[in-house]
Amino acid sequence: MCRVHQNKWKFTHISIVHCLSLFPKCCATRKLRNILGPMIVVGLFVDSEAVKKVITTCSSTGLEQLEYAELILKQVQIPNAFLYNSVIRGWEQSKVSSRALGLFKSMIFNGISPDKFTFPFVLKACVGVGILTEGVKIHCRILKSPLSLDLFVQASTLAMYAKCGELEMARLTFDFMPHKSLVCWNTIIDGYVKHGYMNAALELFNLMPERDVFSWNVMIDGHAKCGQIENARQLFNEMSERDGVTWNIMIDGYAKSGNMNYARKLFDISPFKDIVTWGIMVNGYAISDQICVAHNLFEKTPCKCPVAWNCLINGYAKCNDMIAACKLFESMPCPNAKSWNIMLDSYVKCGEMTLANQVFHSMPNKDVVSWNILIDGHSREGEMNIARELFDSMPYKDVISWNAILGGYKQNGQFNEVLKLFVQMQVLEETPDCSTLAVLLSGIADLGLFFHGRQVHAFVCRKHYLLDSTIGVALIDMYSKCGYVDKSMQVFDTITTKGVDHWNAMLSGLASHGCGNLAVSMFADMELSMLEPDNVTFLSILKACSHAGLVSYGYKYFLLMWKKYGITPKVQHYGCMVDLLSRSGNLEEAVELVNNMPVRANDVVWRSLLAASRTHESIEVAELAAWNLIELVPKDSCAYILLANIYGYKGQFGSSQNMWKIMNERGVLKNTACSFIEMQRELHEFTAGDISHPQIMETLLVLNSMIEGLSTYISEIDQ
């Protein structure tokens, strides 16, 4: 081809590409088809400038065009880093991070060296899909290249670790940076704040050589969200310059803490009042049960945006005034998806599933949240067939959808379906989150399926899930309930950053296995770790003292919880103390405690007292506990049977027969006892007196062999 024709084609191509950039996105795909054909025919894919312009254009005009961009990139004989960067950036900015990472791997496979622009894009993509392991691999590649000293690349690595919650690596990256920009300071502080490490954030904030408004806003927002509103106010007062975000953070902080008086004072003097500010105030009054004030403020709002409408509708719904919420919703000019979902969620929480289904089918546009709400509603009502039909017909599922249906099966006792669905999740390559695995482990713990629990633990380790989250709590609980408290302790010891829930799970496991002294020691370690125990912590330690008969320690912790930590004992705590006193033979003190409780004793308290009275042969206490228990739970056979047995044991056979007669007259049926045994990785249920199980004979033979072995062992010890 002569030079004249070459210039002609190049000019024509450049003109077309320039025109393509002027077309709206809806027309871009059709125009691309008209352009790419001639390009292939005349061989313009060998022209690097032409390819560069087409790929750059395609990478910034939408998802469908990105497919074309990647297709064109594969046709280029000698691609370079710029072309790969353009498409990788396009996928990352379009929130399709997995495609960005896939293209990066292809880039490495084809021998193209990443540059200082490549790494920031792929590190952002790692955050987008939440795959920390890929980010670590990319960081290792960076450290082996000259780009490890590039400030832009270092800042991107820091942001990746901070946003993924790997704050130890984020801090190491930050500390080794020779030049720390203001953006880097803000990034590490924001990471600490978002993951609840306010002390570390404050330490760095005080060391900052300079601060901007963003730095102050991050700290104020962190204190406000942690409930430290006075600390937030102190920083707010120290600021020399505030923007609208600063005022909104403080107003929202006071509103969410329930202090609407201070929120209103700040609102009145704020120089910046946008639609967010008005929405915060309307929502604050609504959630603090001042719905009339919220409505009056809503009427004064200069611009009634959807946010304000939704806050007021949600407020009426939370007050259980669905008539007012419905009227407000119907008068809303343009309800958005959030408005419809509020109505749907409100009906679901009220148990009005018929109305919820009507709203769902009336919705002009259903998003994934709408489907999730309805699935969760039917699951709560025990209608798992309907919930499963909805789940299967969803056009798009997110991890919350999977969690909703898994949680529904678990709540309704259909654990086999939980296992099947989790396997299906893996087959479809859906990534479970911490909540998914917590639901799975909780079901395994309830049934004592140790083998399945170990499999899930192996999966957690293989996929590098952090045990600092709810997964660590669920693993500790699972091993404890399966009878392996030593393995619970091993998991507990491997967790670097332990929260209150981790300590509570471990203390609860020790309590259930009668390890009272070890629980006492662990409680002391918890106090030394500077973590404040909560009411669940004290419930666990009191149970541990009760099971181990540690009366003095039980009294000590019971007084400690309200004297030192200001935690008001609940009926469950009193129940533990009654159980502790009853087990140790102090029945009179236990009865006195029950009579002086500031709250009414529940069935657990009376049941503990009744069981202890049988052990210590006290008919008076047994009668007191049994008749109170019958009053609370009239259809529970436990009270009738225990009291009848106590009468019989003391020789009062007439009273014993009378209790059985009363039980029969009231139509109370004896609860059928059953047990679960795991054999060869399968769970078997046995009911008392039932010999219909297909493996009953094999089980009885094994059981008799165990009993004989124990008898032999005991006789040897006695000798």
XYZ file of C-alpha atoms in Angstrom:
719
model
C 0.000 0.000 0.000
C 1.420 3.422 -0.941
C 2.078 6.184 1.580
C -0.907 8.184 0.331
C -3.337 5.330 0.923
C -1.806 4.601 4.327
C -2.344 8.197 5.408
C -5.860 8.106 4.020
C -6.823 5.025 6.024
C -5.158 6.332 9.174
C -6.959 9.653 8.878
C -10.263 7.877 8.249
C -9.771 5.627 11.304
C -8.816 8.494 13.604
C -11.876 10.418 12.459
C -14.159 7.469 13.139
C -12.680 6.850 16.599
C -13.022 10.527 17.395
C -16.659 10.415 16.315
C -17.231 7.260 18.379
C -16.211 9.089 21.539
C -18.961 11.645 20.878
C -21.763 9.069 20.674
C -23.764 8.223 23.805
C -23.156 4.832 25.426
C -26.405 3.422 24.100
C -25.175 3.926 20.514
C -21.568 2.913 21.108
C -22.030 -0.842 20.563
C -23.713 -0.433 17.163
C -21.065 2.047 16.014
C -18.278 -0.248 17.203
C -19.555 -3.055 14.981
C -19.442 -0.725 11.988
C -15.894 0.369 12.818
C -14.214 -2.893 13.801
C -15.144 -4.646 10.550
C -13.278 -2.183 8.295
C -10.356 -2.149 10.756
C -9.964 -5.909 10.443
C -10.255 -5.759 6.633
C -7.612 -3.044 6.124
C -5.286 -4.459 8.787
C -5.335 -1.522 11.133
C -4.717 -3.832 14.147
C -1.005 -3.581 13.326
C -1.237 0.174 13.784
C -0.463 0.724 17.478
C -1.925 4.235 17.505
C -5.203 3.035 16.017
C -5.515 0.120 18.450
C -4.641 2.390 21.360
C -7.438 4.815 20.514
C -10.054 2.105 20.018
C -9.175 0.234 23.254
C -9.078 3.466 25.241
C -12.499 4.440 23.910
C -14.015 0.993 24.520
C -12.612 0.791 28.037
C -14.476 3.881 29.183
C -17.914 3.468 27.590
C -19.571 0.506 29.353
C -19.486 -3.209 30.070
C -20.396 -4.392 26.584
C -17.700 -2.216 25.075
C -15.197 -3.619 27.574
C -15.857 -7.060 26.117
C -14.883 -5.644 22.707
C -11.806 -3.999 24.225
C -10.589 -7.296 25.688
C -11.352 -9.070 22.390
C -9.324 -6.481 20.452
C -6.470 -6.762 22.951
C -6.219 -10.493 22.258
C -5.842 -9.759 18.517
C -2.884 -7.409 19.004
C 0.366 -9.102 18.025
C 2.639 -7.064 20.295
C 0.540 -5.681 23.174
C 2.050 -3.337 25.743
C 1.372 -2.398 29.362
C -0.663 0.677 28.374
C -3.243 -1.416 26.480
C -3.578 -3.887 29.347
C -3.833 -1.047 31.871
C -6.688 0.542 29.928
C -8.818 -2.601 29.965
C -7.876 -3.567 33.545
C -8.842 -0.080 34.712
C -12.122 -0.338 32.793
C -13.081 -3.633 34.475
C -12.093 -2.330 37.918
C -14.041 0.912 37.539
C -17.048 -1.065 36.283
C -16.971 -3.101 39.537
C -16.131 -6.339 37.703
C -12.935 -6.838 39.677
C -12.604 -10.559 38.933
C -12.185 -9.794 35.206
C -9.537 -7.193 36.037
C -7.553 -9.740 38.048
C -7.971 -12.353 35.320
C -6.596 -9.954 32.718
C -3.657 -9.101 34.983
C -2.771 -12.811 35.202
C -3.002 -13.022 31.395
C -0.695 -10.021 31.155
C 1.933 -11.740 33.325
C 1.500 -15.018 31.389
C 2.162 -13.187 28.092
C 5.391 -11.706 29.434
C 4.209 -8.093 29.667
C 5.864 -6.321 32.616
C 3.447 -4.317 34.778
C 4.261 -0.650 35.274
C 3.488 1.812 38.069
C -0.072 2.273 36.744
C -0.879 -1.453 36.566
C -0.393 -2.291 40.223
C -2.749 0.384 41.660
C -5.546 -0.847 39.371
C -5.166 -4.532 40.294
C -4.755 -3.753 44.011
C -8.066 -1.876 43.875
C -9.564 -4.913 42.153
C -8.428 -7.123 45.065
C -10.370 -4.861 47.419
C -13.395 -5.047 45.102
C -13.651 -8.841 45.333
C -12.357 -9.032 48.903
C -9.586 -11.517 48.060
C -6.700 -10.620 50.321
C -4.595 -13.595 49.184
C -4.406 -12.191 45.640
C -3.406 -8.823 47.055
C -0.597 -10.430 49.066
C 0.697 -12.197 45.930
C 0.685 -8.923 43.999
C 2.499 -7.203 46.877
C 5.197 -9.906 46.746
C 5.622 -9.253 43.032
C 5.914 -5.529 43.742
C 8.619 -6.108 46.375
C 10.688 -8.026 43.802
C 10.488 -5.181 41.269
C 12.008 -1.671 41.152
C 8.476 -0.295 41.596
C 8.585 -1.178 45.305
C 9.973 2.317 45.928
C 7.338 4.102 43.871
C 5.243 6.303 46.183
C 2.033 5.798 44.173
C 2.399 2.014 44.258
C 3.221 2.070 47.990
C 0.121 4.164 48.699
C -2.025 1.704 46.714
C -0.592 -1.266 48.639
C -1.322 0.504 51.924
C -4.912 1.223 50.826
C -5.427 -2.416 49.801
C -4.358 -3.781 53.188
C -6.296 -1.128 55.128
C -9.545 -1.677 53.216
C -9.254 -5.484 53.462
C -8.879 -5.215 57.243
C -5.297 -6.570 57.329
C -4.168 -3.730 59.574
C -0.918 -5.294 60.775
C 0.393 -5.458 57.211
C -1.041 -2.011 56.524
C 0.893 -0.611 59.498
C 4.100 -2.357 58.418
C 3.702 -0.942 54.906
C 3.056 2.506 56.352
C 6.016 2.372 58.767
C 8.466 1.360 56.032
C 7.376 4.127 53.659
C 10.253 6.651 53.402
C 7.908 9.488 52.418
C 4.421 9.522 53.914
C 1.971 11.803 52.156
C -1.159 13.200 53.797
C -3.202 10.693 51.781
C -1.232 7.802 53.320
C -1.766 9.128 56.847
C -5.489 9.443 56.162
C -5.645 5.946 54.642
C -4.103 4.125 57.612
C -6.136 6.151 60.132
C -9.335 5.504 58.158
C -8.510 1.774 58.142
C -8.095 1.700 61.909
C -11.316 3.650 62.435
C -13.439 1.534 60.094
C -12.356 -1.653 61.858
C -12.919 -0.297 65.376
C -9.325 0.345 66.503
C -9.905 3.858 67.773
C -6.919 3.936 70.153
C -4.468 3.127 67.355
C -6.179 5.655 65.086
C -5.976 8.379 67.745
C -2.294 7.626 68.356
C -1.486 8.155 64.664
C -3.800 11.166 64.433
C -1.823 12.892 67.190
C 1.443 12.166 65.319
C 0.277 13.631 61.983
C 2.578 16.426 60.732
C -0.405 18.056 59.002
C -4.151 17.478 58.866
C -6.918 18.317 56.471
C -10.693 18.314 56.949
C -10.869 14.659 55.915
C -8.494 13.689 58.753
C -10.685 15.396 61.351
C -13.898 14.005 59.853
C -12.599 10.428 59.946
C -11.737 10.660 63.640
C -14.974 12.429 64.588
C -17.015 9.863 62.656
C -15.131 6.988 64.302
C -15.761 8.294 67.822
C -19.420 8.965 67.024
C -20.019 5.471 65.621
C -18.315 3.882 68.645
C -20.690 5.761 70.940
C -17.927 8.099 72.160
C -19.908 11.199 71.338
C -18.136 13.430 73.880
C -14.739 12.604 72.346
C -16.196 13.414 68.945
C -17.512 16.740 70.249
C -14.088 17.609 71.687
C -12.422 17.106 68.287
C -15.267 19.011 66.629
C -14.626 21.987 68.924
C -10.874 21.897 68.170
C -11.374 22.157 64.387
C -10.492 25.497 62.856
C -12.408 24.832 59.649
C -15.471 22.625 59.195
C -17.386 21.552 56.132
C -20.923 20.225 55.672
C -19.775 16.623 56.253
C -18.373 17.582 59.667
C -21.674 19.081 60.808
C -23.652 16.115 59.468
C -21.401 13.623 61.295
C -21.906 15.385 64.633
C -25.656 15.823 64.195
C -25.986 12.176 63.167
C -23.833 11.065 66.118
C -26.059 12.837 68.644
C -29.202 11.588 66.873
C -28.073 7.951 66.926
C -27.053 8.229 70.573
C -30.638 9.305 71.351
C -29.706 12.859 72.344
C -32.034 14.763 70.011
C -31.790 17.961 72.082
C -28.091 18.398 71.249
C -28.689 17.240 67.692
C -31.345 19.952 67.287
C -29.044 22.628 68.765
C -26.315 21.776 66.247
C -28.872 21.601 63.448
C -30.167 25.086 64.259
C -26.680 26.702 64.211
C -25.245 24.692 61.309
C -24.187 26.932 58.379
C -24.532 23.932 56.042
C -27.978 22.359 55.743
C -28.370 20.053 52.775
C -30.871 17.279 52.101
C -28.691 14.864 54.108
C -28.887 17.117 57.186
C -32.682 17.306 57.037
C -32.862 13.550 56.484
C -30.663 12.909 59.539
C -32.958 14.990 61.751
C -36.162 13.401 60.438
C -34.650 9.942 60.909
C -33.345 10.829 64.375
C -36.751 11.907 65.632
C -38.379 8.897 63.979
C -36.102 6.291 65.577
C -36.360 7.988 68.990
C -40.156 7.483 68.976
C -40.877 11.175 68.349
C -42.716 10.495 65.118
C -44.951 13.602 65.379
C -41.903 15.882 65.675
C -40.315 14.010 62.763
C -43.417 14.584 60.642
C -43.557 18.300 61.532
C -39.877 18.717 60.577
C -40.495 16.791 57.373
C -43.219 19.297 56.420
C -40.715 22.145 56.922
C -38.046 20.488 54.762
C -37.299 22.857 51.842
C -36.688 19.965 49.454
C -38.491 16.743 50.264
C -36.005 14.309 48.798
C -36.575 10.528 48.747
C -34.235 10.175 51.760
C -36.547 12.257 53.981
C -39.648 10.415 52.714
C -38.029 7.050 53.398
C -36.893 8.051 56.898
C -40.430 9.109 57.845
C -42.054 6.007 56.331
C -39.536 3.836 58.163
C -40.243 5.725 61.394
C -43.983 5.033 61.187
C -43.239 1.393 60.381
C -40.994 1.062 63.462
C -43.796 2.524 65.564
C -46.031 -0.270 64.177
C -48.281 2.353 62.581
C -48.480 0.648 59.210
C -51.632 2.571 58.219
C -49.770 5.898 58.445
C -46.719 4.405 56.732
C -48.894 3.099 53.904
C -50.668 6.458 53.441
C -47.347 8.292 53.367
C -45.946 5.797 50.873
C -48.972 6.210 48.591
C -48.625 10.018 48.688
C -44.927 9.871 47.793
C -44.435 11.411 44.308
C -41.832 8.970 43.020
C -41.145 6.001 45.322
C -37.708 4.551 44.705
C -36.444 1.015 45.310
C -35.558 1.901 48.909
C -39.146 3.071 49.574
C -40.626 -0.175 48.258
C -38.132 -2.231 50.264
C -38.981 -0.347 53.471
C -42.651 -1.209 53.023
C -41.823 -4.802 52.148
C -39.512 -5.192 55.141
C -42.053 -3.601 57.489
C -44.794 -6.041 56.515
C -42.360 -8.957 56.838
C -41.335 -7.892 60.357
C -45.001 -7.557 61.327
C -45.597 -11.113 60.122
C -48.042 -9.870 57.446
C -46.704 -12.112 54.704
C -49.849 -11.791 52.546
C -49.430 -8.006 52.367
C -45.679 -8.431 51.921
C -46.263 -10.644 48.893
C -48.705 -8.082 47.462
C -46.095 -5.329 47.806
C -43.435 -7.564 46.275
C -45.545 -8.382 43.215
C -46.531 -4.700 42.823
C -42.936 -3.476 42.736
C -41.999 -1.983 39.347
C -38.341 -2.919 39.819
C -37.230 -5.648 42.197
C -33.608 -5.563 43.252
C -31.691 -8.280 45.090
C -32.587 -6.670 48.439
C -36.303 -7.144 47.699
C -35.861 -10.848 47.020
C -33.696 -11.269 50.126
C -36.276 -9.601 52.386
C -39.088 -11.855 51.171
C -36.963 -15.018 51.413
C -36.018 -14.100 54.978
C -39.674 -13.419 55.839
C -40.934 -16.789 54.611
C -37.996 -18.488 56.343
C -38.952 -16.901 59.661
C -42.503 -18.143 59.224
C -41.201 -21.669 58.616
C -42.399 -21.644 54.983
C -39.177 -23.033 53.558
C -40.793 -24.412 50.389
C -41.918 -20.914 49.373
C -38.570 -19.434 50.438
C -36.708 -22.008 48.309
C -38.921 -21.339 45.280
C -38.158 -17.628 45.562
C -34.454 -18.341 45.975
C -34.333 -20.595 42.916
C -36.209 -18.060 40.756
C -33.982 -15.082 41.652
C -32.435 -13.456 38.570
C -29.321 -12.606 40.566
C -28.098 -13.875 43.934
C -25.606 -12.256 46.269
C -24.030 -13.758 49.379
C -26.849 -12.313 51.528
C -29.341 -14.357 49.472
C -27.416 -17.537 50.239
C -27.141 -16.585 53.910
C -30.900 -15.936 54.135
C -31.885 -19.348 52.780
C -29.126 -21.171 54.721
C -30.174 -19.397 57.923
C -33.798 -20.315 57.249
C -33.015 -24.014 56.893
C -30.894 -23.897 60.046
C -33.604 -22.126 62.096
C -36.189 -24.668 60.945
C -34.021 -27.668 61.813
C -33.384 -28.804 58.223
C -29.638 -29.120 58.567
C -29.232 -31.640 55.737
C -30.511 -28.939 53.391
C -27.923 -26.542 54.820
C -25.134 -28.959 53.913
C -26.551 -29.630 50.443
C -26.951 -25.932 49.714
C -23.435 -25.132 50.896
C -22.058 -27.830 48.573
C -24.107 -26.304 45.724
C -22.648 -22.921 46.617
C -19.154 -24.348 46.146
C -20.059 -25.995 42.848
C -21.327 -22.642 41.523
C -18.090 -21.011 42.776
C -19.992 -18.609 45.008
C -17.760 -17.124 47.687
C -19.162 -17.567 51.224
C -18.598 -14.784 53.731
C -18.123 -14.924 57.495
C -21.891 -15.061 58.106
C -22.289 -18.030 55.751
C -19.664 -20.070 57.551
C -20.965 -18.985 60.967
C -24.454 -20.318 60.080
C -22.941 -23.563 58.818
C -20.777 -24.043 61.915
C -23.695 -23.173 64.202
C -25.797 -25.957 62.665
C -22.904 -28.400 62.941
C -22.451 -27.431 66.599
C -26.138 -27.972 67.417
C -26.001 -31.518 66.037
C -22.490 -32.324 67.280
C -21.190 -33.300 63.821
C -17.481 -33.192 64.626
C -16.313 -34.600 61.273
C -18.234 -31.973 59.287
C -16.925 -29.289 61.627
C -13.337 -30.307 60.915
C -14.045 -30.145 57.190
C -15.347 -26.588 57.479
C -12.346 -25.637 59.633
C -10.039 -26.990 56.915
C -11.953 -24.945 54.323
C -11.531 -21.812 56.473
C -7.767 -22.388 56.722
C -7.413 -23.194 53.029
C -9.246 -20.029 51.967
C -7.387 -17.879 54.536
C -10.442 -16.491 56.328
C -9.584 -14.349 59.330
C -10.471 -15.948 62.664
C -10.701 -12.477 64.226
C -14.239 -12.368 62.806
C -17.393 -14.322 63.666
C -15.799 -17.425 62.104
C -13.410 -17.711 65.050
C -16.322 -17.455 67.488
C -18.284 -20.109 65.573
C -15.301 -22.501 65.473
C -14.709 -22.196 69.228
C -18.395 -22.822 69.868
C -18.528 -25.757 67.448
C -15.582 -27.639 68.966
C -16.910 -27.029 72.493
C -20.379 -28.349 71.683
C -18.877 -31.367 69.911
C -17.007 -32.208 73.128
C -13.517 -31.078 72.102
C -12.816 -28.150 74.405
C -9.051 -28.649 73.911
C -9.453 -27.916 70.187
C -11.548 -24.875 71.074
C -8.620 -23.649 73.135
C -6.239 -24.251 70.215
C -8.418 -22.126 67.923
C -8.710 -19.453 70.617
C -4.933 -19.288 71.055
C -4.329 -18.802 67.316
C -6.550 -15.699 67.145
C -4.340 -12.608 67.237
C -6.982 -9.950 67.839
C -9.586 -11.344 70.216
C -12.911 -9.582 70.713
C -15.356 -9.964 73.589
C -17.303 -12.577 71.597
C -14.219 -14.816 71.317
C -13.666 -14.707 75.086
C -17.366 -15.328 75.717
C -17.428 -18.378 73.428
C -14.362 -19.856 75.126
C -15.698 -19.193 78.631
C -19.030 -20.752 77.661
C -17.243 -23.858 76.359
C -15.228 -24.213 79.549
C -18.403 -23.757 81.603
C -20.277 -26.499 79.747
C -17.364 -28.920 80.311
C -17.082 -28.169 84.031
C -13.661 -26.493 83.749
C -14.459 -23.903 86.418
C -10.905 -23.169 87.605
C -9.660 -22.705 84.062
C -12.602 -20.380 83.336
C -11.728 -18.294 86.411
C -8.124 -18.023 85.206
C -9.259 -17.051 81.716
C -11.587 -14.370 83.074
C -8.599 -12.831 84.862
C -6.644 -12.884 81.574
C -9.544 -11.153 79.847
C -9.504 -8.327 82.384
C -5.751 -7.933 81.873
C -6.280 -7.677 78.095
C -8.114 -4.373 78.713
C -11.355 -5.751 77.240
C -14.433 -5.005 79.308
C -16.671 -8.047 79.923
C -20.349 -7.752 79.037
C -23.467 -9.434 80.418
C -22.805 -12.574 78.297
C -19.308 -12.853 79.789
C -20.697 -12.850 83.310
C -23.378 -15.348 82.342
C -20.656 -17.738 81.123
C -18.391 -17.319 84.153
C -21.327 -17.752 86.557
C -22.304 -20.967 84.744
C -18.710 -22.162 85.045
C -18.714 -21.463 88.790
C -22.084 -23.222 89.133
C -20.979 -26.388 87.332
C -17.722 -26.525 89.306
C -19.289 -25.642 92.678
C -17.181 -22.484 93.118
C -19.581 -20.650 95.412
C -17.191 -17.938 96.640
C -16.091 -17.078 93.093
C -19.712 -16.995 91.971
C -20.587 -14.427 94.652
C -17.486 -12.431 93.718
C -18.394 -12.187 90.014
C -22.056 -11.517 90.735
C -21.100 -8.466 92.818
C -18.344 -7.460 90.368
C -20.678 -7.202 87.391
C -22.758 -4.363 88.795
C -20.317 -2.759 91.248
C -17.298 -2.451 88.925
C -18.787 -2.679 85.429
C -22.245 -1.231 86.032
C -24.053 -4.183 84.408
C -27.528 -4.777 85.823
C -28.043 -8.530 86.454
C -30.771 -10.086 84.333
C -32.976 -13.034 85.197
C -30.430 -15.361 83.549
C -27.703 -14.180 85.941
C -29.990 -14.708 88.925
C -30.777 -18.143 87.503
C -27.065 -19.024 87.511
C -26.722 -17.880 91.121
C -29.791 -19.907 92.149
C -28.306 -22.933 90.364
C -24.944 -22.354 92.061
C -26.472 -22.126 95.535
C -28.812 -25.059 94.880
C -26.063 -27.371 93.632
C -23.913 -26.572 96.682
C -26.774 -27.429 99.074
C -27.587 -23.845 100.112
C -31.297 -24.213 99.333
C -32.473 -21.651 101.894
C -30.174 -18.985 100.430
C -31.340 -19.932 96.922
C -35.014 -19.537 97.903
C -34.243 -16.222 99.594
C -32.493 -14.986 96.455
C -35.485 -15.989 94.311
C -37.889 -14.174 96.643
C -35.771 -10.993 96.600
C -35.119 -10.875 92.852
C -36.071 -7.513 91.263
C -37.387 -9.427 88.226
C -39.847 -12.308 88.105
C -38.208 -15.727 88.142
C -38.520 -17.631 84.867
C -38.922 -21.348 84.246
C -35.143 -21.933 84.197
C -34.806 -20.579 87.763
C -37.627 -22.758 89.122
C -36.372 -25.797 87.215
C -32.901 -25.406 88.786
C -34.448 -25.126 92.245
C -36.667 -28.147 91.618
C -33.759 -30.332 90.461
C -31.685 -29.317 93.498
C -34.555 -30.011 95.905
C -34.724 -33.567 94.573
C -30.982 -34.029 95.089
C -31.105 -32.639 98.631
C -34.497 -34.242 99.505
C -36.386 -31.048 100.373
C -40.122 -31.505 99.742
C -40.989 -27.934 100.793
C -38.658 -26.380 98.224
C -39.726 -28.952 95.625
C -43.399 -28.049 96.038
C -42.637 -24.317 95.855
C -40.554 -24.711 92.703
C -42.849 -27.252 90.994
C -46.097 -25.296 91.372
C -44.435 -22.069 90.193
C -43.000 -23.948 87.232
C -46.421 -25.453 86.408
C -47.924 -21.964 86.506
C -45.332 -20.647 84.040
C -45.215 -23.697 81.719
C -48.462 -25.623 82.291
C -47.892 -28.110 79.456
C -44.348 -29.082 80.477
C -44.349 -32.546 82.057
C -41.008 -31.982 83.821
C -42.471 -30.341 86.970
C -45.210 -32.984 87.452
C -42.838 -35.923 87.023
C -40.046 -34.571 89.209
C -42.416 -33.695 92.055
C -44.146 -37.096 91.766
C -40.753 -38.824 91.913
C -39.725 -36.820 94.994
C -42.964 -37.789 96.746
C -42.343 -41.417 95.846
C -38.735 -41.306 97.038
C -39.883 -39.913 100.417
C -42.560 -42.630 100.711
C -45.550 -40.312 100.105
C -47.088 -42.581 97.461
C -50.545 -41.017 97.717
C -49.167 -37.573 96.842
C -47.132 -39.133 94.030
C -50.218 -40.807 92.518
C -52.132 -37.539 92.881
C -49.528 -35.683 90.807
C -49.812 -38.254 88.007
C -53.602 -37.917 88.180
C -53.443 -34.095 87.913
C -51.069 -34.439 84.978
C -53.433 -36.776 83.118
C -56.497 -34.629 83.872
C -54.774 -31.566 82.402
C -53.774 -33.485 79.281
C -50.045 -33.055 79.847
C -48.040 -35.623 77.891
C -44.685 -36.905 79.023
C -41.856 -35.591 76.858
C -40.269 -38.352 74.831
C -36.540 -38.608 75.496
C -34.239 -38.944 72.510
C -30.527 -38.892 71.825
C -28.261 -38.331 68.845
C -25.190 -40.428 68.029
C -22.725 -39.761 65.213
C -21.403 -42.983 63.666
C -19.311 -43.204 60.522
C -19.926 -39.515 59.736
C -23.711 -39.953 59.879
C -26.094 -38.660 62.559
C -28.571 -41.158 64.078
C -31.533 -40.331 66.325
C -32.766 -42.776 69.000
C -36.007 -42.333 70.916
C -36.557 -43.896 74.347
C -38.264 -47.291 74.017
C -38.127 -47.227 70.222
C -36.390 -50.225 68.580
C -37.380 -49.421 64.990
C -34.014 -47.955 64.049
C -32.396 -50.210 61.383
C -29.070 -50.322 63.257
C -30.454 -50.703 66.787
C -28.877 -54.128 67.363
C -25.380 -53.036 66.245
C -25.655 -49.940 68.437
C -26.766 -51.932 71.495
C -23.859 -54.369 71.030
C -21.353 -51.491 70.930
C -23.053 -49.841 73.929
C -22.990 -53.084 75.976
C -19.318 -53.543 75.099
C -18.581 -50.017 76.328
C -20.527 -50.593 79.573
C -18.621 -53.848 80.225
C -15.326 -52.096 79.570
C -16.197 -49.299 81.975
C -17.318 -51.777 84.650
C -14.023 -53.662 84.352
C -12.044 -50.418 84.563
C -13.950 -49.243 87.672
C -13.526 -52.601 89.448
C -9.772 -52.503 88.760
C -9.578 -49.024 90.273
C -11.525 -50.134 93.372
C -9.154 -53.054 93.924
